[in-house]
Short mmCIF file of C-alpha atoms in Angstrom, two decimals:
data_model
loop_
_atom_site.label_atom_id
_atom_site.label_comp_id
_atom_site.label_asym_id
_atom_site.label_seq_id
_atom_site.Cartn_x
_atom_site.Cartn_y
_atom_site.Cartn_z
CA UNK R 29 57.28 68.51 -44.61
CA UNK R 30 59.09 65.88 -46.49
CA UNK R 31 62.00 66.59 -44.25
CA UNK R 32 59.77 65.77 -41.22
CA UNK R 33 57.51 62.68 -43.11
CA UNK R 34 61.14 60.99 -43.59
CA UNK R 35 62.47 61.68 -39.81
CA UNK R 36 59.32 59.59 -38.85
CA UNK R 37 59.59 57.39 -41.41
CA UNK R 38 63.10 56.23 -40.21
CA UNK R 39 62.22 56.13 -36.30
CA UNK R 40 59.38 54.23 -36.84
CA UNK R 41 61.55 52.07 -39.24
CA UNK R 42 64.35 51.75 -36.01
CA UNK R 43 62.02 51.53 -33.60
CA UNK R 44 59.89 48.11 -35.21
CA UNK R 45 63.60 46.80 -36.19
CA UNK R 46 64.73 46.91 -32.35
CA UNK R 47 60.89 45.22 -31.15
CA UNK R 48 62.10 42.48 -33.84
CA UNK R 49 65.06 42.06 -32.29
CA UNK R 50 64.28 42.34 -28.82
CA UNK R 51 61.45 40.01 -29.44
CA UNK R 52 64.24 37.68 -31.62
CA UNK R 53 66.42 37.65 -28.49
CA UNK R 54 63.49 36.72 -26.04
CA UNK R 55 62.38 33.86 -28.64
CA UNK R 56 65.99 32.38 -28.46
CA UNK R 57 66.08 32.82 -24.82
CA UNK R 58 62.73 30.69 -24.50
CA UNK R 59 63.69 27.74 -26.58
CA UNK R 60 67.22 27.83 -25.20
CA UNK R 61 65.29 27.54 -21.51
CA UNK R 62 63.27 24.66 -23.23
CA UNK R 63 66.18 22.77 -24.62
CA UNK R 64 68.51 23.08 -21.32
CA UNK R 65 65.12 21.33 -19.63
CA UNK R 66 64.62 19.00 -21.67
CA UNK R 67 68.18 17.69 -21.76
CA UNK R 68 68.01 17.93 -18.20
CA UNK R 69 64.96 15.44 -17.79
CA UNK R 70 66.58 13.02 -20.53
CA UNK R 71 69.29 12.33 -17.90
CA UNK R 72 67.37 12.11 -15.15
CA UNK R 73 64.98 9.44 -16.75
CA UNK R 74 68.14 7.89 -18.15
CA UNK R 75 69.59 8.03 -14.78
CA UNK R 76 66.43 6.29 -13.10
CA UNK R 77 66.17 3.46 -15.71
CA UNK R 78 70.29 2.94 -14.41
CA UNK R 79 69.06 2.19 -11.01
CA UNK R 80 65.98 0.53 -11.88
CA UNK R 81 67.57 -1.73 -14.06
CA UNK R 82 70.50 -2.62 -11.60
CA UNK R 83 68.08 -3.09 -8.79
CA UNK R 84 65.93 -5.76 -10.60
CA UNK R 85 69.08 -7.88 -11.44
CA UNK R 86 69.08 -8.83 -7.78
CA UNK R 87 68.75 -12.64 -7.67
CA UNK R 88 66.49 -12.90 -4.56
CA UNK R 89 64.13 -10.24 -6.27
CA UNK R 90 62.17 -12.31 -7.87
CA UNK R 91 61.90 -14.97 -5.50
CA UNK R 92 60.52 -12.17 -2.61
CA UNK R 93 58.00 -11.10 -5.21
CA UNK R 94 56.30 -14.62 -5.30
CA UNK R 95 56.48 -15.19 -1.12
CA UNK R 96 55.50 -11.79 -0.67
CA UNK R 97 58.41 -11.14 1.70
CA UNK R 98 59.84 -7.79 0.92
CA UNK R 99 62.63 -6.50 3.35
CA UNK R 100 61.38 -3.03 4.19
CA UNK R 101 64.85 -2.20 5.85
CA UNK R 102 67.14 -2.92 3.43
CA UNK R 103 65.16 -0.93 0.75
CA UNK R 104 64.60 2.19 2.96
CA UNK R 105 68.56 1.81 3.84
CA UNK R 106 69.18 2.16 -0.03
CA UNK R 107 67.01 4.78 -0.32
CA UNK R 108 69.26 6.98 2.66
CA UNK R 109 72.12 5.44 0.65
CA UNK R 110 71.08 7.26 -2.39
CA UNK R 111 70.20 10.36 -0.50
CA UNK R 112 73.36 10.56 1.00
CA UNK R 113 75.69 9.38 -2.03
CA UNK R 114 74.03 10.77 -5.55
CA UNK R 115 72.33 14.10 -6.57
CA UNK R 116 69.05 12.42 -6.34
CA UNK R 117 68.35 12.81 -2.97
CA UNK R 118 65.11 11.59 -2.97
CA UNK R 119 64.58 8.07 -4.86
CA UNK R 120 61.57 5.82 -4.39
CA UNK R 121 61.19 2.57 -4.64
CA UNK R 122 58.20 0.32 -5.24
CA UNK R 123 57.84 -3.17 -5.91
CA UNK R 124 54.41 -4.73 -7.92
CA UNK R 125 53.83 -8.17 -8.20
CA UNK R 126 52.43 -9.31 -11.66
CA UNK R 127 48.91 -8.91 -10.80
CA UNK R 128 49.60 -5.10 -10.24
CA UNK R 129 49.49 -5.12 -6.57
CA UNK R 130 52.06 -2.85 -4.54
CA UNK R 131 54.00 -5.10 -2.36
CA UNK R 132 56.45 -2.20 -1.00
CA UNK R 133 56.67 1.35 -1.25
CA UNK R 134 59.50 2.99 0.47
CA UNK R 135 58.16 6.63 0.81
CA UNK R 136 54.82 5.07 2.74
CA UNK R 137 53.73 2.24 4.82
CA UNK R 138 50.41 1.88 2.51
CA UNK R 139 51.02 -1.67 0.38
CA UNK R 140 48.87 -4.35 -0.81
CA UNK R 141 46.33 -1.68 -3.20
CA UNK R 142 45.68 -2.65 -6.31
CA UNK R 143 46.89 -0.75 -9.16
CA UNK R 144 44.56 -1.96 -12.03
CA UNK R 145 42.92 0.97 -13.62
CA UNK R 146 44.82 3.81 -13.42
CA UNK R 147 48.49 2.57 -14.11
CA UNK R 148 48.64 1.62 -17.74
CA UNK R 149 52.18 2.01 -17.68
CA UNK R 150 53.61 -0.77 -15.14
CA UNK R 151 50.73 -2.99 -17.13
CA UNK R 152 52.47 -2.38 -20.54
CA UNK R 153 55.50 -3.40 -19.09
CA UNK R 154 54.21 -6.73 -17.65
CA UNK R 155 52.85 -7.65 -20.57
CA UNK R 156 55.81 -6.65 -22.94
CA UNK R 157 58.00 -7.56 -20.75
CA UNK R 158 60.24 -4.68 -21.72
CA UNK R 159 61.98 -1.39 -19.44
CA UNK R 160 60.43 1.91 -20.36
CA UNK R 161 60.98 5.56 -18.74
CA UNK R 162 57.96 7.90 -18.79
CA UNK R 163 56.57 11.21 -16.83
CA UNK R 164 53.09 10.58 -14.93
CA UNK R 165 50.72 10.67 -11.92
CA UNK R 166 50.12 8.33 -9.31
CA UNK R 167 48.32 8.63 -6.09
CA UNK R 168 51.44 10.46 -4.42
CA UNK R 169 53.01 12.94 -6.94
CA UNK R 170 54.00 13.79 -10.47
CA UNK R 171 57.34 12.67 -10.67
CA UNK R 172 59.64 10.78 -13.24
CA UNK R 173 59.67 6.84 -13.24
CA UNK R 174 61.35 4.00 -14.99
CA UNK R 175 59.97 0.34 -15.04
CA UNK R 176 61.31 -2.60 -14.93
CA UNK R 177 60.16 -6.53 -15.22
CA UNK R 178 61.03 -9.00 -13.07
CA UNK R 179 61.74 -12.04 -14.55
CA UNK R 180 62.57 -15.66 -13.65
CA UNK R 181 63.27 -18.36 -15.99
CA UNK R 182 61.56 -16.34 -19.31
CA UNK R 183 58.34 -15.48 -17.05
CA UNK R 184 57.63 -11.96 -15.57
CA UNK R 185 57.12 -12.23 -11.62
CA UNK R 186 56.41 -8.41 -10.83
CA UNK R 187 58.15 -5.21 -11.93
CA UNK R 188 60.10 -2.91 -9.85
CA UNK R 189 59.38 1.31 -10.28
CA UNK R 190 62.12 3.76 -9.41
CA UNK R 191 60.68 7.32 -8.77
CA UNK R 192 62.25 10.19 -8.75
CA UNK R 193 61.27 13.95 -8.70
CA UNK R 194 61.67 17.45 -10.39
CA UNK R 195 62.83 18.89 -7.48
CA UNK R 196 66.08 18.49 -8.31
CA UNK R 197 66.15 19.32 -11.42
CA UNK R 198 64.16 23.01 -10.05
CA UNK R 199 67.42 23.23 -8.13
CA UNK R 200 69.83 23.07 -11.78
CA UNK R 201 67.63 25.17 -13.12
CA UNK R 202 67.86 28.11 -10.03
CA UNK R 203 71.76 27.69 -10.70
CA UNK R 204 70.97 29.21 -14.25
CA UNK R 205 68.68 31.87 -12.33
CA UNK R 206 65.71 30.50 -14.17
CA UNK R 207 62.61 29.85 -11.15
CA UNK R 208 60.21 26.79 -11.89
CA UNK R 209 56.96 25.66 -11.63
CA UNK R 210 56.25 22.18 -11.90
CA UNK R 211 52.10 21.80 -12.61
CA UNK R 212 50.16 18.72 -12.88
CA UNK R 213 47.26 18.68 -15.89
CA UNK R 214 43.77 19.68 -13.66
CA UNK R 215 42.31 15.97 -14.68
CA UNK R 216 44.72 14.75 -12.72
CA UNK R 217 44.05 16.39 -9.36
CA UNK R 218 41.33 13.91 -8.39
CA UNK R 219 43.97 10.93 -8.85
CA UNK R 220 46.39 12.80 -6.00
CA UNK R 221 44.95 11.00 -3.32
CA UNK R 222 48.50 11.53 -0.97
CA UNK R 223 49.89 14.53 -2.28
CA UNK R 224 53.77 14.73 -1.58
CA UNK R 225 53.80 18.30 -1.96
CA UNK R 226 50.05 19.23 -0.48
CA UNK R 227 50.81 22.83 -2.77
CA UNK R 228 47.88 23.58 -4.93
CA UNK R 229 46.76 26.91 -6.68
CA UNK R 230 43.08 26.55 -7.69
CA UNK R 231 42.72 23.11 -7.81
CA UNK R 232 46.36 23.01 -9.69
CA UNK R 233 48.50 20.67 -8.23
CA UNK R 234 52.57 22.16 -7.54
CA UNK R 235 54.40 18.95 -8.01
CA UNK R 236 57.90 21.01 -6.69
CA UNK R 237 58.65 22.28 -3.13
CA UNK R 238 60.03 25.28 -4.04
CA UNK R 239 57.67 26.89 -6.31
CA UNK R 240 58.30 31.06 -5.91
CA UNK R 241 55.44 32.46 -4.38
CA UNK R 242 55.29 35.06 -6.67
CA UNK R 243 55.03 32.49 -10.09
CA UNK R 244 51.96 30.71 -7.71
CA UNK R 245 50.28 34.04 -8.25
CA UNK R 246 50.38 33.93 -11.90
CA UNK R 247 48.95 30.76 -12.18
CA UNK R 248 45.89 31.85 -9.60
CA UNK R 249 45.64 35.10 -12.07
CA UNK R 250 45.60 33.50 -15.18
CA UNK R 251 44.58 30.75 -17.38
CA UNK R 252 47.35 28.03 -17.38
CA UNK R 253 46.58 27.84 -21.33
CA UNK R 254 48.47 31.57 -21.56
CA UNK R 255 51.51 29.89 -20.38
CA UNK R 256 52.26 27.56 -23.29
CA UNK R 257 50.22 28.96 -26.05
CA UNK R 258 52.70 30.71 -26.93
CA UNK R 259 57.07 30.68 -27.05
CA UNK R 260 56.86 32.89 -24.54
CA UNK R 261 55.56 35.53 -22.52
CA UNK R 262 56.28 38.83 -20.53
CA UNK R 263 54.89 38.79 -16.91
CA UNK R 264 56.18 41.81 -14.51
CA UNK R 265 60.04 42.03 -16.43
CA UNK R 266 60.21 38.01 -16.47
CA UNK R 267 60.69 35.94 -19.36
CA UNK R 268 58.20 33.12 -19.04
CA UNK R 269 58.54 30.29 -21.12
CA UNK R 270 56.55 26.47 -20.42
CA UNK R 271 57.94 22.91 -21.46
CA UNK R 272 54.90 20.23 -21.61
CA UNK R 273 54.82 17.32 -19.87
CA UNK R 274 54.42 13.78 -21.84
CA UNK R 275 53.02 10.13 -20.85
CA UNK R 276 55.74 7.82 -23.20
CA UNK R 277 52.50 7.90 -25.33
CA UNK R 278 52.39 11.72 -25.94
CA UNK R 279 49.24 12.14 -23.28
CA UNK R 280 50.25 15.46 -21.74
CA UNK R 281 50.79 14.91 -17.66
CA UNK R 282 51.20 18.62 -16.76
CA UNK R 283 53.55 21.73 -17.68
CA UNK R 284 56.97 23.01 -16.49
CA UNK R 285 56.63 26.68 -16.02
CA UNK R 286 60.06 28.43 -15.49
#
């Protein structure tokens, strides 16, 4: 009996010692997804504020801003430039005047809206007259953007916005043989009013063109809030781990599933 009480004993002493483990590994496998992400968006936003910042330096900038005379060629020919010559093959370009009115958008022919309201970030930057990088949602997408004033003699005149996407960064992130989901927060959804993707799973806007199928079916299965609750979880043999999506004032945008 004692013979047999101390057999069990020590498997049931091996066999919580390898869940610990197991579950140990899994944990470092999660945050080591999270942290490869993260550094990963970091350079993109510090990549975006490169362009953004060496765009607005143009001297004529400033002075098409106040005439309202935007050259839609030779922006959409630096877009294909950057499509053809970076690994951001799909930068956009728009260009506010100071009263928050979109003067040229290179992914659309839709100018002259107002953007009062609903972008608090290209209005801090008017006002403070400072560059800042942030995640958030327009009418068109969640994507990545950096701001910029323009400026002439001391005075802001506009600001220009380069957008880019997490498309690209999906792509890394399948070299790693890690799938992603890029979701935008559900308050959000009625703010798409051009969605660049048109992908949505119960109201749950896919912000990434290549979204697996099979990860779409989770999120229609389940509660988005089982996703990041937690370090990770087990769904069908895959490690699923989720990275939150900030506003540069900690508002949370949406979630990258992977």
């Amino acid at each position: 009996m004692l013979l047999l009480y101390g057999g069990w004993v020590y498997v049931d002493f091996v066999n919580t010692k390898k869940y610990e483990l197991k579950n140990q590994r899994y944990d470092t496998q999660a945050k080591l997804m999270q942290k490869r992400l993260s550094e990963m968006i970091l350079s993109k936003q510090k990549a975006t504020v490169a362009i953004a910042i060496a765009l607005a330096g143009d001297g004529f900038l400033a002075q098409n801003i106040k005439s309202k005379n935007i050259s839609d060629k030779y922006y959409k020919n630096l877009s294909a430039k950057f499509r053809k010559n970076t690994l951001y093959k799909n930068i956009w370009i728009q260009i506010i005047d100071k009263n928050l009115n979109s003067l040229y958008r290179s992914w659309t022919d839709k100018k002259g809206d107002s953007l009062k309201g609903f972008r608090k970030d290209i209005s801090n930057v008017i006002k403070s007259k400072k560059t800042l990088y942030t995640i958030s949602c327009c009418k068109f997408d969640l994507s990545i953007k950096a701001i910029v004033p323009v400026m002439e003699d001391g005075e802001v005149v506009g600001a220009l916005e380069i957008v880019s996407h997490f498309n690209s960064i999906a792509k890394q992130m399948k070299k790693f043989d890690i799938d992603s989901m890029v979701v935008l927060d559900k308050k959000y959804t009625k703010q798409l009013k051009y969605p660049y993707t048109n992908i949505f799973v119960d109201k749950y806007y896919i912000a990434n063109f290549d979204a697996p199928l099979y990860m779409q079916k989770y999120l229609k299965n389940a509660d988005i809030k089982e996703f990041y609750s937690q370090t990770y979880k087990i769904i069908q043999n895959n490690l699923v781990t989720t990275y939150k999506l900030e506003s540069i004032d900690k508002e949370l945008i949406g979630y990258y599933i992977m």
